[in-house]
């Protein structure tokens, strides 16, 4: 069945080859209906739309394909489809989000992060930050350990005024940091949250309160108790100022939970309950205060118990405490014991309290236990017992306890009078000693403090304490004294909130741009280390043939915008070198999808694709890309490019038919899937046999086959023309290339050519000079022959017998001889030896090469030989003269006066150089030839 | 063969420092690393592991700036000198554009030098690199030690073909840059000639 489908798809692809896109679309749609939207068919349909430039339609189809793949769990396939979509529509932003989600599913988190960032970028640049947030949230979710990202996201929530999410995110961060015990991080987050909350009236937010409370607890655990308590007190005061008594109360209780002895918090609570008229809570706090004080400062504890009894005369704890004191002091007074039980109606209930149940200690359990004890032991409330129990200090302060019964039932009325004296109080405890000055405020001027209570035993046996009016003031004063002593205990401690009003939330919250950059930087950090180092290592691995390692490096680097292009390129090259051609080409195509590529970059990628196809032996595709690059100058000197060009030219100049077949095989689906469909490509379309499929399918086959057969000749003709045209174009390109190369050469070497021309001019001049010299040398030859003749004659003369002896020589012969000599001399004198010498000198000055030097040597030799000849001539002349003088008269008779004047002969020759000998001439000729050769060599060299 | 990337306009040349163990190859590269401005060099990577095998090498990228519009970088590598790391050496030699042979000039190291040279020749051939034509520079290191051979002896024993050679004391930086410059010139020349 699958093979059938492949066969059909291959057939439809032939329509595409022929440019019959509409028909192909129709057929694909039919096939899709038949095969229940098989993603492979839809993918081909989408590809066809792309060829038709119907990108939107293609996107719709590809979306369906991706959905199908996702539904079936083929995530990598869906990823490939989404990436293809982005190649044709890089701004398809929702595709990026879906692609990122898929990368998360397959565990490729860096890639996911890259596309989430792209998604977010899109909206941030449009000012729609809210729409970018889901992507940032996802980046955070795939980086659970990256706390910076979460903080940044919290800042982003603040920027978009989503306060709930902001607090929630800070809370997450806070919890994480507490778990990690990251003190610095916690302080940072706390300051940020506090600054934001303070500036934006958010301190009363429940989340902020929770963060604050948690931080206080954490600091206490970390031995920063004072800081914690002071900060909590300050914040409670702030809450009070803000009218949020609930949080204030909670914080005071928190302080007391951390340190029950922290009187300042207790006092604040007492003041707070007083103000609210919460007598029950007030009594509880008084009791706790007294409980804490009674060990260290029992007299003050009793004052507070007394205060309690004023508020709650039936308060068993206070009454008991006071009674025990009295009893201890005066055990003999205890005569009457009464059982006291807590009135159920007056029992405080937790529900009434505003204090959160978990933060406020409920007194009930303790009270009940205490009452049980009372039941067992009874309480001695006799005057004696009270007096006896108060101890020394208190005893003195206690002036009277009136226990006289008031009622008809003879129930005793207990009146307690307390008198305190300044001096005694001062000695009472070390704490008091420390605060003498303050105490003087209310124990001054010897005025005795008289606090008088009337303790009544009610009809039910309970005690009732009535405060005497004059005693109330004293009790208040005593309390005030205690409060003032303890309330400022934390006054100078450090607080987290000291600079709360100076904190500018803008300093803590990054701008939107900074937020976006932080997310991008997070991606960079994922790489770990310097990206350039990774890039270099990637190259090193690639060069060593360790392609997987190289691909790993480049894959990660490709997620960084500044490395994306070159890393993807190298990654694709690695894939190609590994033999994964299809994947390599896919990566290259993805690079090409970037609209910001320069022309050079684009050409570089096209070159790589051409090489990839070439290596895959997909020559038709390679040829496509070659054509796009054939006129690009930079590749002309590239060895591989030229190798590919030669191969492709050979292939595409071969027989049309063979090439047609090859091309047909090679071009199927090549735009998108040149390698993956290799099996399908091998299927031969002899498939005009009836198919097992439906009638519709059979029709498709028959129609398409007939059409294919009918159109084949025209198609062949067209394709043949096309190939010829391509070949012609290639030739033209080659010619262009050649011309361009020549032009470049000429341009590049213009200076050299100018020099060459100058040298050539000089050489030509030199050649002309040499030719002149040669001509002159020829004349020297003539002279030489004449000299030979002369020598012969001279020889002849020498052989002449003396005039006396040889009368046979006629005078006429002698005259002829002399005439010859004169003629020779005159002729020699005519020669322009001076000019020749100048010429030679000029040659020497002009650069003097070996030739000149040899010429000079030869010339000198010629000079010497000429000198020799001259001397010979002179000798001949003198000999002739000597012989002539003997018959002077006759000679004189023979010579004309002019001839006689000339007869001393040839003096000018002394100044003249050289007459070359035969050997010299030969040498000169050779030198001349050498010179010419040299000249030729030089020209050819240049 | 140098990696010419037309798309990113980059040329990456590979120069391998070869030689017997403890001869001073790493010292050469470390000296270069210390002396060159950080903006013109990458990180010096020493030793890397890769999957099932272990590679030992030093790697230093140097930035030469633009050459004919291409950003040109030299990647300096050392090979592990120890005999049993021959596979690593072959791998590192792959695609080399030039080789510096760091010989230990001490007389007793002559044999190791000769062996290493022969090993280099064999490994170059195994990587389809021609030992006769690949840019090559010889460095005689540790010339400050007492028991070194004379440069004439070294030339005779190790460099009969007369490749460019330098005496060096790599720990002091002497001869290090001379060697690097020489091999750089040869490599660039080879690239420009299309070799």
mmCIF file of N, CA and C in Angstrom, chain A residues 529-530 532-533 535-537 539-549 565-566 569-570 573 577 600-601 603-605 607-608 634-635 637-639, chain B residues 1-10 12-14 42-43 45 48-50 53 55 57 59 61 70-71 73 75 77 91-92 94-95 97 194-195:
data_model
loop_
_atom_site.group_PDB
_atom_site.id
_atom_site.type_symbol
_atom_site.label_atom_id
_atom_site.label_comp_id
_atom_site.label_asym_id
_atom_site.label_seq_id
_atom_site.Cartn_x
_atom_site.Cartn_y
_atom_site.Cartn_z
ATOM 1 N N UNK A 529 30.378 29.267 29.362
ATOM 2 C CA UNK A 529 31.677 29.732 28.871
ATOM 3 C C UNK A 529 31.583 30.610 27.645
ATOM 4 N N UNK A 530 32.744 30.909 27.139
ATOM 5 C CA UNK A 530 32.898 31.867 26.061
ATOM 6 C C UNK A 530 32.429 31.270 24.726
ATOM 7 N N UNK A 532 32.948 32.187 21.717
ATOM 8 C CA UNK A 532 34.002 32.145 20.700
ATOM 9 C C UNK A 532 34.889 30.917 20.911
ATOM 10 N N UNK A 533 35.138 30.603 22.173
ATOM 11 C CA UNK A 533 35.952 29.417 22.457
ATOM 12 C C UNK A 533 35.240 28.162 21.970
ATOM 13 N N UNK A 535 33.143 28.068 19.555
ATOM 14 C CA UNK A 535 33.189 28.121 18.085
ATOM 15 C C UNK A 535 34.534 27.578 17.581
ATOM 16 N N UNK A 536 35.592 28.049 18.223
ATOM 17 C CA UNK A 536 36.927 27.580 17.826
ATOM 18 C C UNK A 536 37.059 26.071 18.026
ATOM 19 N N UNK A 537 36.511 25.625 19.134
ATOM 20 C CA UNK A 537 36.597 24.183 19.388
ATOM 21 C C UNK A 537 35.784 23.404 18.354
ATOM 22 N N UNK A 539 35.349 24.226 15.317
ATOM 23 C CA UNK A 539 36.179 24.158 14.103
ATOM 24 C C UNK A 539 37.279 23.113 14.275
ATOM 25 N N UNK A 540 37.876 23.117 15.470
ATOM 26 C CA UNK A 540 38.941 22.136 15.726
ATOM 27 C C UNK A 540 38.403 20.717 15.561
ATOM 28 N N UNK A 541 37.241 20.471 16.139
ATOM 29 C CA UNK A 541 36.650 19.129 16.011
ATOM 30 C C UNK A 541 36.366 18.804 14.555
ATOM 31 N N UNK A 542 35.841 19.786 13.859
ATOM 32 C CA UNK A 542 35.495 19.571 12.450
ATOM 33 C C UNK A 542 36.751 19.203 11.659
ATOM 34 N N UNK A 543 37.827 19.937 11.915
ATOM 35 C CA UNK A 543 39.056 19.681 11.175
ATOM 36 C C UNK A 543 39.627 18.309 11.475
ATOM 37 N N UNK A 544 39.350 17.850 12.679
ATOM 38 C CA UNK A 544 39.849 16.522 13.040
ATOM 39 C C UNK A 544 38.916 15.419 12.573
ATOM 40 N N UNK A 545 37.800 15.823 12.021
ATOM 41 C CA UNK A 545 36.849 14.821 11.557
ATOM 42 C C UNK A 545 35.937 14.321 12.672
ATOM 43 N N UNK A 546 35.962 15.011 13.807
ATOM 44 C CA UNK A 546 35.083 14.616 14.916
ATOM 45 C C UNK A 546 33.765 15.377 14.739
ATOM 46 N N UNK A 547 32.992 14.935 13.767
ATOM 47 C CA UNK A 547 31.843 15.737 13.336
ATOM 48 C C UNK A 547 30.751 15.834 14.387
ATOM 49 N N UNK A 548 30.527 14.769 15.129
ATOM 50 C CA UNK A 548 29.454 14.825 16.123
ATOM 51 C C UNK A 548 29.761 15.860 17.208
ATOM 52 N N UNK A 549 31.015 15.859 17.635
ATOM 53 C CA UNK A 549 31.395 16.857 18.634
ATOM 54 C C UNK A 549 31.257 18.259 18.063
ATOM 55 N N UNK A 565 24.408 32.396 12.190
ATOM 56 C CA UNK A 565 24.643 32.187 10.764
ATOM 57 C C UNK A 565 25.858 31.297 10.513
ATOM 58 N N UNK A 566 26.979 31.690 11.080
ATOM 59 C CA UNK A 566 28.191 30.935 10.747
ATOM 60 C C UNK A 566 28.202 29.553 11.384
ATOM 61 N N UNK A 569 25.988 27.253 9.339
ATOM 62 C CA UNK A 569 26.711 26.936 8.111
ATOM 63 C C UNK A 569 27.710 25.814 8.324
ATOM 64 N N UNK A 570 28.483 25.951 9.387
ATOM 65 C CA UNK A 570 29.489 24.934 9.660
ATOM 66 C C UNK A 570 28.833 23.627 10.083
ATOM 67 N N UNK A 573 27.815 21.950 7.067
ATOM 68 C CA UNK A 573 28.990 21.379 6.390
ATOM 69 C C UNK A 573 29.415 20.070 7.051
ATOM 70 N N UNK A 577 29.721 16.512 5.342
ATOM 71 C CA UNK A 577 30.956 15.729 5.382
ATOM 72 C C UNK A 577 30.740 14.369 6.037
ATOM 73 N N UNK A 600 26.941 38.376 -0.213
ATOM 74 C CA UNK A 600 28.090 37.478 -0.095
ATOM 75 C C UNK A 600 27.745 36.259 0.760
ATOM 76 N N UNK A 601 27.034 36.527 1.845
ATOM 77 C CA UNK A 601 26.661 35.414 2.720
ATOM 78 C C UNK A 601 25.740 34.439 1.984
ATOM 79 N N UNK A 603 25.528 33.969 -1.214
ATOM 80 C CA UNK A 603 26.308 33.237 -2.214
ATOM 81 C C UNK A 603 27.100 32.107 -1.556
ATOM 82 N N UNK A 604 27.637 32.425 -0.379
ATOM 83 C CA UNK A 604 28.402 31.414 0.334
ATOM 84 C C UNK A 604 27.547 30.200 0.668
ATOM 85 N N UNK A 605 26.311 30.450 1.082
ATOM 86 C CA UNK A 605 25.419 29.338 1.422
ATOM 87 C C UNK A 605 25.035 28.569 0.157
ATOM 88 N N UNK A 607 26.773 28.248 -2.461
ATOM 89 C CA UNK A 607 27.969 27.458 -2.811
ATOM 90 C C UNK A 607 27.980 26.156 -2.013
ATOM 91 N N UNK A 608 27.700 26.302 -0.719
ATOM 92 C CA UNK A 608 27.715 25.104 0.135
ATOM 93 C C UNK A 608 26.639 24.104 -0.285
ATOM 94 N N UNK A 634 34.305 35.490 -7.060
ATOM 95 C CA UNK A 634 35.167 34.922 -6.009
ATOM 96 C C UNK A 634 35.369 33.411 -6.148
ATOM 97 N N UNK A 635 34.385 32.753 -6.776
ATOM 98 C CA UNK A 635 34.483 31.300 -6.878
ATOM 99 C C UNK A 635 35.327 30.839 -8.068
ATOM 100 N N UNK A 637 38.304 31.165 -8.823
ATOM 101 C CA UNK A 637 39.619 30.603 -8.520
ATOM 102 C C UNK A 637 39.523 29.437 -7.539
ATOM 103 N N UNK A 638 38.305 29.119 -7.166
ATOM 104 C CA UNK A 638 38.126 28.036 -6.185
ATOM 105 C C UNK A 638 38.264 26.687 -6.880
ATOM 106 N N UNK A 639 39.164 25.901 -6.340
ATOM 107 C CA UNK A 639 39.486 24.634 -6.988
ATOM 108 C C UNK A 639 38.267 23.715 -7.069
ATOM 109 N N UNK B 1 44.330 20.966 4.606
ATOM 110 C CA UNK B 1 43.791 22.020 3.730
ATOM 111 C C UNK B 1 43.044 23.039 4.575
ATOM 112 N N UNK B 2 43.343 24.293 4.356
ATOM 113 C CA UNK B 2 42.720 25.324 5.169
ATOM 114 C C UNK B 2 41.218 25.365 4.910
ATOM 115 N N UNK B 3 40.511 25.736 5.941
ATOM 116 C CA UNK B 3 39.058 25.764 5.860
ATOM 117 C C UNK B 3 38.636 27.159 5.411
ATOM 118 N N UNK B 4 38.245 27.253 4.152
ATOM 119 C CA UNK B 4 37.794 28.541 3.634
ATOM 120 C C UNK B 4 36.278 28.531 3.628
ATOM 121 N N UNK B 5 35.716 29.426 4.406
ATOM 122 C CA UNK B 5 34.264 29.475 4.503
ATOM 123 C C UNK B 5 33.777 30.727 3.786
ATOM 124 N N UNK B 6 33.215 30.506 2.598
ATOM 125 C CA UNK B 6 32.779 31.660 1.813
ATOM 126 C C UNK B 6 31.611 32.373 2.474
ATOM 127 N N UNK B 7 30.759 31.609 3.124
ATOM 128 C CA UNK B 7 29.560 32.207 3.697
ATOM 129 C C UNK B 7 29.917 33.169 4.834
ATOM 130 N N UNK B 8 30.767 32.702 5.730
ATOM 131 C CA UNK B 8 31.105 33.575 6.851
ATOM 132 C C UNK B 8 32.398 34.338 6.601
ATOM 133 N N UNK B 9 32.926 34.191 5.407
ATOM 134 C CA UNK B 9 34.146 34.904 5.020
ATOM 135 C C UNK B 9 35.270 34.665 6.027
ATOM 136 N N UNK B 10 35.551 33.429 6.236
ATOM 137 C CA UNK B 10 36.596 33.084 7.191
ATOM 138 C C UNK B 10 37.586 32.103 6.558
ATOM 139 N N UNK B 12 40.444 29.544 8.052
ATOM 140 C CA UNK B 12 41.069 28.988 9.250
ATOM 141 C C UNK B 12 42.219 28.078 8.833
ATOM 142 N N UNK B 13 43.407 28.457 9.244
ATOM 143 C CA UNK B 13 44.587 27.671 8.877
ATOM 144 C C UNK B 13 45.036 26.863 10.091
ATOM 145 N N UNK B 14 45.501 25.704 9.798
ATOM 146 C CA UNK B 14 45.872 24.802 10.885
ATOM 147 C C UNK B 14 47.379 24.562 10.882
ATOM 148 N N UNK B 42 42.328 33.558 20.913
ATOM 149 C CA UNK B 42 41.253 32.932 21.667
ATOM 150 C C UNK B 42 41.807 32.322 22.942
ATOM 151 N N UNK B 43 41.044 31.413 23.468
ATOM 152 C CA UNK B 43 41.494 30.769 24.698
ATOM 153 C C UNK B 43 42.456 29.635 24.367
ATOM 154 N N UNK B 45 43.273 26.178 24.878
ATOM 155 C CA UNK B 45 42.597 24.980 25.378
ATOM 156 C C UNK B 45 43.627 23.875 25.480
ATOM 157 N N UNK B 48 41.387 17.731 25.810
ATOM 158 C CA UNK B 48 39.934 17.593 25.705
ATOM 159 C C UNK B 48 39.623 16.115 25.600
ATOM 160 N N UNK B 49 38.496 15.758 26.133
ATOM 161 C CA UNK B 49 38.101 14.360 25.995
ATOM 162 C C UNK B 49 36.933 14.286 25.040
ATOM 163 N N UNK B 50 36.844 13.246 24.350
ATOM 164 C CA UNK B 50 35.793 13.127 23.360
ATOM 165 C C UNK B 50 35.292 11.692 23.337
ATOM 166 N N UNK B 53 37.189 8.101 23.172
ATOM 167 C CA UNK B 53 38.646 8.161 23.092
ATOM 168 C C UNK B 53 39.127 9.432 23.782
ATOM 169 N N UNK B 55 41.750 12.603 23.727
ATOM 170 C CA UNK B 55 42.665 13.385 22.904
ATOM 171 C C UNK B 55 43.458 14.281 23.820
ATOM 172 N N UNK B 57 45.709 17.493 23.477
ATOM 173 C CA UNK B 57 46.325 18.507 22.613
ATOM 174 C C UNK B 57 46.119 19.879 23.207
ATOM 175 N N UNK B 59 45.511 23.832 22.062
ATOM 176 C CA UNK B 59 44.870 24.462 20.912
ATOM 177 C C UNK B 59 44.793 25.959 21.173
ATOM 178 N N UNK B 61 43.790 29.511 19.085
ATOM 179 C CA UNK B 61 43.416 30.255 17.880
ATOM 180 C C UNK B 61 44.016 31.663 17.902
ATOM 181 N N UNK B 70 38.685 38.260 3.916
ATOM 182 C CA UNK B 70 38.368 37.094 4.730
ATOM 183 C C UNK B 70 39.020 37.249 6.111
ATOM 184 N N UNK B 71 38.232 36.970 7.122
ATOM 185 C CA UNK B 71 38.790 36.984 8.459
ATOM 186 C C UNK B 71 39.681 35.741 8.596
ATOM 187 N N UNK B 73 42.264 33.276 10.523
ATOM 188 C CA UNK B 73 42.684 32.811 11.850
ATOM 189 C C UNK B 73 43.651 31.634 11.697
ATOM 190 N N UNK B 75 45.038 28.407 13.666
ATOM 191 C CA UNK B 75 44.805 27.523 14.802
ATOM 192 C C UNK B 75 46.077 26.726 15.057
ATOM 193 N N UNK B 77 48.100 23.963 17.009
ATOM 194 C CA UNK B 77 47.869 22.724 17.753
ATOM 195 C C UNK B 77 49.212 22.129 18.156
ATOM 196 N N UNK B 91 44.980 12.235 14.054
ATOM 197 C CA UNK B 91 43.748 13.014 14.034
ATOM 198 C C UNK B 91 44.043 14.509 13.978
ATOM 199 N N UNK B 92 45.018 14.898 14.782
ATOM 200 C CA UNK B 92 45.341 16.324 14.848
ATOM 201 C C UNK B 92 46.004 16.787 13.552
ATOM 202 N N UNK B 94 45.260 15.875 10.683
ATOM 203 C CA UNK B 94 44.290 15.901 9.594
ATOM 204 C C UNK B 94 44.005 17.347 9.180
ATOM 205 N N UNK B 95 44.161 17.592 7.914
ATOM 206 C CA UNK B 95 43.864 18.922 7.378
ATOM 207 C C UNK B 95 44.877 19.987 7.754
ATOM 208 N N UNK B 97 47.752 22.665 7.616
ATOM 209 C CA UNK B 97 48.262 23.535 6.549
ATOM 210 C C UNK B 97 49.761 23.736 6.668
ATOM 211 N N UNK B 194 47.210 28.523 -3.999
ATOM 212 C CA UNK B 194 46.134 27.547 -4.221
ATOM 213 C C UNK B 194 46.546 26.129 -3.941
ATOM 214 N N UNK B 195 47.588 25.991 -3.146
ATOM 215 C CA UNK B 195 48.000 24.625 -2.804
ATOM 216 C C UNK B 195 47.191 24.107 -1.629
#
